[in-house]
Coordinates of C-alpha atoms and ligand atoms in Angstrom, one line a residue:
X27 CA 107.0 -2.9 138.7
X28 CA 107.7 -4.0 142.5
X29 CA 105.4 -1.9 144.4
X30 CA 107.7 -2.8 147.4
X31 CA 110.9 -1.5 146.5
X32 CA 110.5 2.0 148.3
X33 CA 114.5 2.8 148.6
X34 CA 116.6 4.1 145.8
X35 CA 120.1 5.4 144.8
X36 CA 118.4 7.8 142.4
X37 CA 115.0 8.5 141.6
X38 CA 113.7 10.4 138.3
X39 CA 110.8 12.2 137.6
X40 CA 109.5 12.4 134.3
X41 CA 110.0 9.3 131.6
X42 CA 110.8 12.1 128.6
X43 CA 113.8 11.3 126.4
X44 CA 116.2 13.6 129.2
X45 CA 114.3 11.4 132.0
X46 CA 114.7 7.6 130.7
X47 CA 118.2 8.7 129.6
X48 CA 119.6 9.4 132.9
X49 CA 118.0 6.4 134.1
X50 CA 119.7 4.1 132.0
X51 CA 123.1 5.9 132.0
X52 CA 122.7 5.9 136.2
X53 CA 121.9 2.1 136.5
X54 CA 124.9 1.2 133.7
X55 CA 127.1 3.3 136.7
X56 CA 125.6 0.4 139.1
X57 CA 122.6 2.7 141.0
X58 CA 119.7 1.2 142.1
X59 CA 117.1 3.3 140.1
X60 CA 113.8 4.0 139.9
X61 CA 111.5 5.8 137.3
X62 CA 108.1 7.9 137.8
X63 CA 106.1 9.0 134.4
X64 CA 102.4 9.9 134.8
X65 CA 101.2 9.7 131.0
X66 CA 103.7 8.0 128.6
X67 CA 107.1 6.8 128.5
X68 CA 109.4 8.5 126.1
X69 CA 107.6 11.9 126.4
X70 CA 107.0 14.4 124.5
X71 CA 109.6 13.7 122.1
X72 CA 108.5 10.3 121.3
X73 CA 104.9 10.2 121.7
X74 CA 103.6 13.9 120.2
X75 CA 107.2 15.7 119.4
X76 CA 110.0 14.5 117.5
X77 CA 109.2 10.9 116.2
X78 CA 105.5 11.6 115.2
X79 CA 106.2 14.7 113.5
X80 CA 109.2 13.2 111.1
X81 CA 106.9 10.3 110.6
X82 CA 104.5 12.0 109.2
X83 CA 106.8 14.4 107.6
X84 CA 108.2 11.5 105.9
X85 CA 104.6 10.4 104.5
X86 CA 103.9 13.9 103.7
X87 CA 107.3 14.1 101.3
X88 CA 107.0 10.9 99.7
X89 CA 103.5 12.2 99.0
X90 CA 104.8 15.2 97.8
X91 CA 107.7 13.7 95.6
X92 CA 105.0 11.1 93.7
X93 CA 103.9 14.2 91.4
X94 CA 107.3 15.1 90.4
X95 CA 108.3 11.7 89.4
X96 CA 107.3 12.1 86.0
X97 CA 110.9 14.3 85.3
X98 CA 112.5 10.9 86.4
X99 CA 110.8 8.9 83.4
X100 CA 108.6 7.3 86.2
X101 CA 104.5 8.1 84.9
X102 CA 102.2 6.9 87.9
X103 CA 98.6 6.0 86.1
X104 CA 96.0 8.2 87.7
X105 CA 96.4 10.9 90.5
X106 CA 97.7 9.6 93.8
X107 CA 95.7 10.3 96.7
X108 CA 96.1 10.2 100.7
X109 CA 94.4 8.0 103.3
X110 CA 95.6 9.7 106.8
X111 CA 93.9 7.1 108.7
X112 CA 96.4 5.0 107.6
X113 CA 99.4 7.5 107.6
X114 CA 98.5 8.1 111.7
X115 CA 98.2 4.2 111.8
X116 CA 102.0 4.5 110.3
X117 CA 103.1 7.0 112.6
X118 CA 101.1 5.0 115.9
X119 CA 103.3 2.2 114.8
X120 CA 107.0 4.2 115.0
X121 CA 106.1 5.6 118.0
X122 CA 104.9 2.2 119.8
X123 CA 107.7 0.3 118.5
X124 CA 110.0 3.0 119.7
X125 CA 108.6 3.6 123.3
X126 CA 108.4 -0.3 123.7
X127 CA 111.8 -0.2 123.1
X128 CA 112.6 2.0 125.7
X129 CA 110.4 0.4 128.0
X130 CA 112.5 -2.9 127.3
X131 CA 115.7 -1.0 127.8
X132 CA 114.0 0.3 131.3
X133 CA 113.9 -3.3 132.0
X134 CA 117.1 -4.6 131.0
X135 CA 118.5 -2.0 132.9
X136 CA 116.6 -3.2 136.0
X137 CA 114.9 0.7 136.5
X138 CA 111.8 0.6 138.4
X139 CA 109.2 2.1 136.5
X140 CA 105.9 3.5 138.5
X141 CA 103.0 4.4 136.8
X142 CA 101.8 7.3 138.3
X143 CA 102.1 11.4 139.0
X144 CA 105.1 12.1 141.2
X145 CA 104.9 14.8 143.7
X146 CA 108.1 15.6 145.3
X147 CA 107.7 16.3 149.0
X148 CA 111.7 17.1 149.6
X149 CA 115.0 16.5 148.4
X150 CA 114.6 12.6 149.1
X151 CA 111.1 11.4 149.2
X152 CA 108.9 11.3 146.1
X153 CA 104.6 10.5 146.6
X154 CA 103.6 8.9 143.8
X155 CA 99.7 8.6 143.2
X156 CA 99.6 5.5 140.7
X157 CA 97.3 5.0 137.8
X158 CA 95.3 2.5 140.4
X159 CA 94.9 5.4 142.8
X160 CA 97.0 3.3 145.2
X161 CA 99.3 6.0 146.7
X162 CA 103.0 4.9 147.7
X163 CA 106.1 7.0 149.3
X164 CA 109.8 6.3 147.3
X165 CA 113.0 7.7 148.9
X166 CA 116.1 8.4 147.1
X167 CA 119.7 9.5 147.8
X168 CA 119.6 11.7 144.6
X169 CA 116.5 13.3 142.7
X170 CA 116.6 14.0 138.7
X171 CA 113.8 16.1 137.9
X172 CA 112.9 15.6 134.2
X173 CA 109.7 16.7 133.8
X174 CA 109.5 18.3 130.7
X175 CA 107.3 21.2 129.0
X176 CA 103.7 21.5 127.9
X177 CA 102.1 24.0 125.4
X178 CA 101.9 27.5 125.7
X179 CA 98.2 28.2 125.3
X180 CA 97.7 32.3 124.6
X181 CA 94.8 33.9 126.4
X182 CA 93.3 35.6 123.3
X183 CA 90.0 35.3 122.5
X184 CA 88.5 31.6 120.4
X185 CA 91.6 29.8 121.5
X186 CA 89.4 26.7 122.8
X187 CA 87.1 27.1 119.9
X188 CA 86.3 24.7 117.6
X189 CA 88.9 23.4 114.8
X190 CA 91.4 25.7 116.9
X191 CA 94.6 22.7 117.5
X192 CA 97.9 22.6 118.8
X193 CA 100.6 20.3 117.7
X194 CA 99.5 17.1 119.2
X195 CA 96.0 17.0 117.6
X196 CA 97.6 18.0 114.5
X197 CA 99.3 14.8 114.4
X198 CA 96.3 13.0 115.2
X199 CA 94.3 14.7 112.0
X200 CA 92.7 11.5 110.1
X201 CA 91.6 14.1 107.2
X202 CA 94.1 16.5 105.4
X203 CA 92.5 20.2 106.3
X204 CA 91.5 21.9 103.3
X205 CA 93.2 25.2 104.9
X206 CA 95.2 26.0 107.7
X207 CA 96.4 29.0 109.2
X208 CA 99.4 28.9 111.9
X209 CA 99.6 31.3 114.4
X210 CA 103.3 31.6 115.0
X211 CA 106.4 31.0 112.3
X212 CA 108.6 28.9 114.9
X213 CA 110.2 25.5 114.6
X214 CA 107.0 23.5 115.0
X215 CA 104.8 26.1 112.5
X216 CA 107.3 25.6 109.7
X217 CA 107.5 21.8 110.2
X218 CA 104.1 21.7 110.2
X219 CA 103.2 23.8 107.3
X220 CA 105.6 22.0 105.3
X221 CA 103.8 18.9 106.1
X222 CA 100.4 19.9 105.6
X223 CA 101.3 21.9 102.3
X224 CA 102.5 18.8 101.1
X225 CA 99.3 16.4 102.1
X226 CA 97.3 18.9 99.8
X227 CA 96.4 21.9 102.2
X228 CA 96.6 25.5 101.5
X229 CA 98.8 26.8 104.5
X230 CA 99.0 30.2 106.0
X231 CA 102.2 31.2 108.6
X232 CA 101.4 34.5 110.7
X233 CA 104.1 35.5 112.8
X234 CA 104.5 38.0 114.9
X235 CA 108.5 39.2 114.5
X236 CA 109.4 40.3 111.1
X237 CA 111.3 36.8 110.0
X238 CA 110.3 33.6 110.6
X239 CA 112.7 30.8 112.8
X240 CA 114.1 34.5 113.9
X241 CA 116.6 33.3 115.9
X242 CA 118.5 31.3 112.9
X243 CA 120.8 33.2 110.4
X244 CA 119.2 36.1 108.4
X245 CA 120.3 34.4 105.2
X246 CA 118.7 30.9 105.9
X247 CA 115.4 32.7 107.3
X248 CA 115.0 34.5 104.2
X249 CA 115.9 31.5 102.1
X250 CA 113.2 29.8 103.9
X251 CA 110.7 32.2 103.3
X252 CA 111.5 32.5 99.6
X253 CA 111.1 28.3 99.5
X254 CA 107.8 28.3 101.6
X255 CA 106.4 31.5 99.3
X256 CA 107.6 29.7 95.8
X257 CA 105.6 26.7 96.9
X258 CA 102.5 28.5 97.5
X259 CA 102.4 28.9 101.2
X260 CA 101.2 32.1 102.4
X261 CA 104.1 34.2 104.9
X262 CA 103.0 36.5 106.7
X263 CA 105.5 38.2 109.0
X264 CA 105.3 41.3 111.8
X265 CA 101.4 40.2 112.4
X266 CA 100.4 39.8 115.9
X267 CA 97.5 37.5 116.5
X268 CA 95.0 38.8 119.0
X269 CA 92.1 36.7 118.6
X270 CA 90.6 33.6 116.5
X271 CA 86.8 33.8 115.3
X272 CA 84.2 31.9 113.4
X273 CA 83.3 33.8 110.0
X274 CA 81.3 32.2 106.6
X275 CA 81.8 28.5 108.1
X276 CA 85.6 29.6 108.9
X277 CA 88.2 30.4 111.4
X278 CA 89.1 33.6 111.2
X279 CA 92.7 35.1 112.6
X280 CA 92.6 38.7 113.6
X281 CA 96.7 40.1 113.1
X282 CA 97.6 43.6 114.3
X283 CA 100.0 44.9 111.7
X284 CA 101.9 48.1 111.0
X285 CA 99.2 48.8 108.3
X286 CA 96.5 47.7 111.3
X287 CA 94.3 44.6 111.7
X288 CA 94.5 42.1 109.1
X289 CA 92.5 38.6 109.1
X290 CA 93.6 35.2 107.4
X291 CA 90.9 32.8 107.0
X292 CA 91.3 28.5 107.5
X293 CA 89.3 25.5 107.8
X294 CA 91.5 25.0 110.8
X295 CA 94.0 27.0 113.0
X296 CA 97.0 25.8 114.3
X297 CA 98.5 27.3 117.3
X298 CA 102.4 27.2 118.1
X299 CA 103.6 29.8 120.2
X300 CA 105.7 28.2 122.1
X301 CA 106.5 25.8 125.2
X302 CA 106.4 26.3 128.5
X303 CA 108.1 24.2 131.6
X304 CA 106.0 21.7 133.3
X305 CA 106.6 22.3 137.4
X306 CA 103.3 20.7 138.8
X307 CA 104.8 18.1 141.8
X308 CA 107.3 20.1 142.3
X309 CA 105.7 22.9 144.8
X310 CA 107.2 21.2 147.7
X311 CA 110.9 22.1 146.4
X312 CA 110.1 25.4 145.3
X313 CA 108.5 26.3 148.4
X314 CA 111.8 24.8 150.4
X315 CA 113.7 27.1 148.1
X316 CA 114.3 25.6 144.3
X317 CA 115.9 28.1 142.5
X318 CA 113.3 29.3 139.5
X319 CA 113.7 31.8 137.0
X320 CA 110.8 32.8 134.4
X321 CA 108.8 29.6 135.6
X322 CA 111.9 27.2 134.4
X323 CA 114.1 25.2 137.2
X324 CA 117.6 26.7 137.5
X325 CA 120.4 23.9 137.0
X326 CA 124.2 24.7 136.6
X327 CA 126.4 23.2 134.2
X328 CA 126.7 20.0 136.2
X329 CA 122.8 19.9 136.1
X330 CA 122.5 20.5 139.9
X331 CA 119.6 22.7 141.2
X332 CA 120.6 24.8 144.1
X333 CA 118.7 22.1 146.6
X334 CA 121.4 19.5 147.3
X335 CA 121.5 16.2 145.9
X336 CA 118.5 17.5 143.2
X337 CA 119.4 17.8 139.8
X338 CA 116.9 19.1 136.7
X339 CA 117.4 18.2 133.2
X340 CA 115.6 18.6 129.8
X341 CA 112.4 20.9 128.9
X342 CA 112.1 21.7 132.9
X343 CA 115.2 23.8 132.8
X344 CA 114.8 24.7 129.3
X345 CA 117.8 26.1 128.0
X346 CA 117.1 25.1 124.8
X347 CA 113.8 23.0 124.0
X348 CA 115.4 20.2 122.2
X349 CA 115.7 16.8 122.8
X350 CA 119.4 16.2 122.1
X351 CA 119.8 18.5 124.7
X352 CA 117.7 17.0 127.3
X353 CA 119.1 13.6 126.5
X354 CA 123.0 15.3 127.2
X355 CA 121.7 16.8 130.2
X356 CA 120.2 13.6 131.5
X357 CA 123.7 11.6 131.1
X358 CA 125.4 14.6 132.8
X359 CA 122.9 14.9 135.5
X360 CA 123.1 11.0 136.2
X361 CA 127.0 10.9 135.8
X362 CA 127.5 13.5 138.4
X363 CA 124.9 12.1 141.0
X364 CA 127.2 9.0 140.7
X365 CA 130.0 10.7 142.1
X366 CA 131.7 11.2 138.6
X367 CA 132.7 15.1 137.2
X368 CA 130.3 15.8 134.1
X369 CA 129.5 19.2 132.2
X370 CA 127.5 20.6 129.7
X371 CA 129.3 22.8 126.9
X372 CA 126.5 24.8 125.2
X373 CA 128.7 25.9 122.5
X374 CA 128.2 23.4 120.0
X375 CA 124.1 22.8 119.9
X376 CA 123.1 21.5 116.8
X377 CA 119.5 22.9 115.5
X378 CA 117.8 20.9 113.1
X379 CA 114.4 21.9 111.3
X380 CA 113.1 19.7 109.3
X381 CA 111.3 21.4 106.5
X382 CA 111.4 21.0 102.8
X383 CA 114.4 20.8 102.5
X384 CA 115.9 20.9 105.9
X385 CA 117.4 23.3 107.8
X386 CA 120.4 22.8 110.2
X387 CA 122.8 25.1 112.3
X388 CA 125.4 24.5 114.9
X389 CA 127.4 27.8 116.5
X390 CA 127.6 31.4 115.9
X391 CA 125.2 33.1 112.7
X392 CA 127.1 35.1 110.5
X393 CA 125.1 38.1 112.4
X394 CA 126.7 36.7 115.9
X395 CA 129.9 36.5 114.9
X396 CA 130.0 39.9 113.4
X397 CA 128.5 41.5 116.7
X398 CA 131.2 39.9 118.3
X399 CA 133.7 41.5 116.6
X400 CA 137.4 40.2 114.9
X401 CA 138.0 38.5 111.8
X402 CA 135.1 36.9 109.8
X403 CA 135.1 35.0 106.8
X404 CA 132.5 33.6 105.3
X405 CA 132.1 30.7 102.8
X406 CA 128.9 29.7 100.7
X407 CA 128.3 26.8 98.6
X408 CA 125.4 26.1 96.7
X409 CA 123.6 22.8 96.0
X410 CA 123.4 23.3 92.7
X411 CA 127.1 22.9 92.1
X412 CA 126.8 19.6 94.0
X413 CA 127.0 16.3 91.8
X414 CA 124.9 14.4 94.4
X415 CA 122.3 17.1 95.1
X416 CA 121.7 17.6 90.8
X417 CA 121.4 13.6 90.5
X418 CA 119.0 13.5 93.4
X419 CA 117.2 16.7 92.3
X420 CA 117.8 18.3 95.6
X421 CA 119.5 21.9 94.2
X422 CA 117.6 23.9 96.4
X423 CA 119.6 26.1 99.1
X424 CA 123.1 26.2 100.5
X425 CA 125.9 25.4 102.9
X426 CA 127.5 28.3 105.1
X427 CA 130.5 28.5 107.1
X428 CA 131.5 31.3 109.0
X429 CA 135.5 31.0 110.0
X430 CA 137.3 33.0 112.5
X431 CA 140.5 34.4 112.4
X432 CA 142.6 31.2 112.6
X433 CA 140.3 29.4 110.6
X434 CA 138.3 28.2 113.4
X435 CA 134.8 27.4 112.8
X436 CA 132.6 29.9 114.5
X437 CA 129.4 28.5 113.2
X438 CA 127.6 26.4 110.0
X439 CA 124.3 26.6 108.6
X440 CA 122.8 23.8 105.9
X441 CA 119.9 24.8 103.9
X442 CA 119.3 22.0 101.9
X443 CA 119.1 17.9 101.8
X444 CA 119.8 15.8 104.5
X445 CA 121.1 19.1 106.6
X446 CA 120.7 17.6 109.6
X447 CA 122.3 14.9 109.0
X448 CA 125.1 16.3 107.7
X449 CA 125.2 19.3 110.5
X450 CA 127.4 16.7 112.6
X451 CA 130.2 16.9 110.5
X452 CA 130.4 21.1 111.6
X453 CA 129.6 19.9 114.9
X454 CA 132.8 17.5 115.3
X455 CA 134.7 19.9 113.9
X456 CA 133.9 22.5 116.3
X457 CA 133.9 20.3 119.3
X458 CA 137.2 19.0 117.9
X459 CA 138.6 22.6 117.6
X460 CA 139.6 21.8 114.0
X461 CA 140.8 24.7 112.1
X462 CA 139.7 24.8 108.2
X463 CA 143.1 23.9 107.4
X464 CA 142.6 20.5 109.3
X465 CA 139.1 20.1 108.0
X466 CA 140.2 20.3 104.8
X467 CA 142.8 17.6 104.7
X468 CA 139.7 15.0 105.3
X469 CA 138.9 13.5 102.1
X470 CA 135.0 13.6 101.4
X471 CA 133.8 10.6 99.6
X472 CA 132.4 11.8 95.7
X473 CA 129.5 12.0 95.2
X474 CA 128.0 13.2 98.0
X475 CA 126.4 15.7 99.6
X476 CA 129.1 16.0 102.4
X477 CA 131.4 17.2 100.0
X478 CA 129.4 20.8 99.9
X479 CA 130.8 21.1 103.3
X480 CA 133.9 20.9 102.4
X481 CA 133.4 23.3 99.5
X482 CA 132.0 25.9 101.6
X483 CA 135.1 25.7 104.1
X484 CA 137.0 26.1 101.0
X485 CA 134.8 28.9 100.0
X486 CA 135.7 30.7 103.0
X487 CA 139.5 30.8 102.0
X488 CA 138.8 31.8 98.9
X489 CA 139.3 28.6 96.7
X490 CA 136.2 26.8 95.8
X491 CA 136.7 24.5 93.4
X492 CA 133.1 23.9 92.0
X493 CA 131.9 27.8 91.9
X494 CA 134.2 30.4 90.4
X495 CA 135.8 32.6 92.9
X496 CA 138.0 35.6 92.9
X497 CA 140.2 35.1 95.5
X498 CA 138.6 37.0 98.2
X499 CA 141.3 39.9 99.8
X500 CA 143.5 38.6 102.7
X501 CA 142.5 34.8 101.8
X502 CA 145.4 32.5 102.4
X503 CA 147.2 30.8 99.4
Ligands
FAD841 P1 109.5 15.5 128.2 O1 109.6 15.4 126.9 O2 108.2 16.6 127.6 O3 109.3 14.5 129.1 C1 108.8 14.9 130.2 C2 107.8 13.3 131.2 O4 108.0 13.8 132.4 C3 106.7 13.8 130.5 O5 106.3 12.5 129.8 C4 105.8 13.8 131.3 O6 104.2 13.0 131.4 C5 106.3 13.4 132.8 N1 105.7 14.0 134.1 C6 106.2 15.6 134.1 N2 105.4 15.6 135.7 C7 105.2 14.8 136.3 C8 104.8 14.2 137.3 N3 104.6 15.1 138.2 N4 104.8 12.9 137.6 C9 105.4 12.1 136.3 N5 105.5 12.4 135.4 C10 105.9 13.2 134.8 N6 113.2 18.3 119.6 C11 114.6 17.6 119.1 O7 115.3 18.0 119.3 N7 114.3 17.5 117.4 C12 112.8 17.6 116.7 O8 112.7 17.1 116.2 C13 111.8 18.0 118.0 N8 110.4 17.7 117.5 C14 109.8 18.3 118.4 C15 108.3 18.5 117.3 C16 107.2 19.2 118.7 C17 105.7 18.9 117.9 C18 107.4 19.3 119.6 C19 106.1 19.6 120.7 C20 108.5 19.2 120.3 C21 109.7 18.7 119.6 N9 111.1 18.7 120.1 C22 112.0 18.7 119.3 C23 110.9 19.1 121.4 C24 111.4 17.9 122.5 O9 110.1 17.2 122.4 C25 111.8 18.3 123.5 O10 112.7 19.1 123.7 C26 111.8 16.9 124.5 O11 111.1 16.0 124.6 C27 112.5 17.1 126.1 O12 112.5 16.2 126.7 P2 112.2 16.0 128.1 O13 112.6 14.6 128.8 O14 112.9 17.2 129.1 O15 110.8 16.4 128.8
NAI842 P1 108.9 28.9 118.9 O1 109.4 29.6 120.2 O2 110.0 28.2 117.8 O3 108.1 29.6 117.5 C1 107.0 30.7 118.7 C2 106.8 31.5 117.4 O4 105.5 32.0 118.2 C3 108.1 33.1 117.7 O5 108.5 32.9 116.3 C4 106.8 34.0 118.3 O6 107.4 34.9 117.6 C5 105.8 33.6 117.6 N1 104.5 33.8 118.6 C6 104.1 34.5 119.2 N2 103.1 34.7 119.9 C7 102.8 35.5 118.4 C8 101.3 35.8 118.3 N3 100.7 36.3 119.4 N4 101.4 36.3 117.1 C9 102.2 35.8 116.1 N5 103.1 34.9 116.2 C10 103.6 34.8 117.7 O7 107.9 27.8 119.2 P2 107.4 26.6 118.8 O8 107.6 26.6 117.0 O9 105.8 26.3 119.5 O10 108.0 25.2 119.5 C11 108.3 25.0 121.0 C12 109.9 24.1 120.5 O11 109.8 22.7 120.3 C13 110.9 25.4 119.8 O12 111.3 25.9 120.4 C14 111.8 23.9 119.8 O13 112.8 24.3 120.1 C15 111.2 22.6 120.2 N6 110.7 22.0 118.5 C16 112.1 21.4 118.2 C17 111.7 20.9 116.8 C18 113.4 20.6 116.1 O14 114.2 20.7 116.7 N7 113.6 20.8 114.5 C19 110.9 20.8 116.3 C20 109.8 21.4 117.3 C21 109.9 22.0 118.1

């Protein structure tokens, strides 16, 4: 880092996935860029979020899969065992490789990295208290706020007790808990519930709403709950947690339900009730009038805040709390800051959940499409009718597509193998505004999971080929 270097075209506060992408894109466009990071390059996603969770989910899936290889004719002598210390070391190696790669990319793009806490003094000046205690003041033409988010600590009794953990600690456990109660049935809880259950824990999920992952398609939510229950995970919905205590050497979670208080015991409690924007260091801008909404920075579709020359992206804006949205917003902000004209389009944002099997969705859910009114046709294709899924024993779940009046794809949801990769086909079709006719003429290789996506569209048209369907009333020939 060049400490004497103080003047930049663009300064980015926060080197999470939104911030570092913004910095690289701005540098590609010729800007002299500085980025300030107080904790770790790569932010939440690369260090304690997306990447480490997927590394450990992979470990858990491979481990659980070993118990099922008998049916493939593979015999393993004795019982497989898990060394969580080694699994966590594997995860850390993955994180290090990726964050190290990002640091190299920043360097190659000549982005100056400041290792310290940033405090925005004005839209053009930032004070940095560096790790070594020294303070530097930086100047910039434009500022991009990318300070991300942090875990919500709900204020109920017992939240700071022993064996009460959050997602970051859950990804550092060097021992598999004998039992675990997850507070919240959102994305983090269902992913980590699958992980710990596959590693051998007894897992209970306690969610206050009537459904897990409540914003997703109802049919998918129900299928997930059935699937988790069948695997042996206890799911309690309509149960609002109010306290955590100690009882009989265990943690006890007490929740209020329709029929009164109910308790759930476990060796550990995982709290995952959402995240909130991280805005420390932005106080002066807020005093100067930076528009905020419920603790989040307000930015328009060009990622401009109301202060000229100040942009904001990612979780601190908090439209979706998704890494790929933070990245895209980072590109948009950088391009606009460099005089281009870029806009975010939030209509086609894929949502991915790494349960076993995976869930992925894009666009409207069936309920949202029906509430919107107009003609809606829904096609569903089960994985059990897909050859590749049978061959790989991944037959749980279905693919669902929602078509509008003219065959336009309004939304899609996949519960099944490799859903998180497959969803991109629907996203691309929606982005390109393809109708079902246009999507259907695309030849899909055989045997692949992708054939199920075409079959779901065929099903919406009443002419699926690998399940029997009476032509739906009004279906086109
Ligand atoms: P962050 O990644 O939070 O980065 C912000 C950075 O700013 C941090 O490094 C922070 O230290 C720094 N910073 C803040 N204030 C200052 C300051 N004053 N000075 C200097 N630096 C500062 N999303 C997905 O899309 N897919 C997933 O699979 C997924 N899995 C997840 C799993 C978990 C367990 C968690 C917690 C989240 C997951 N997410 C996932 C969400 C994803 O991590 C976030 O949406 C993403 O990290 C947001 O990126 P960001 O750059 O806006 O913020
Ligand atoms: P979330 O908002 O997805 O879920 C929190 C859940 O906790 C909600 O269902 C809520 O009803 C419930 N809840 C709140 N208070 C409660 C109480 N007192 N008792 C019982 N239930 C209660 O938040 P989560 O899971 O913490 O994740 C945060 C964000 O991180 C997500 O919004 C997501 O965008 C992101 N993320 C994304 C992933 C992905 O894309 N695969 C993976 C993990 C996180």
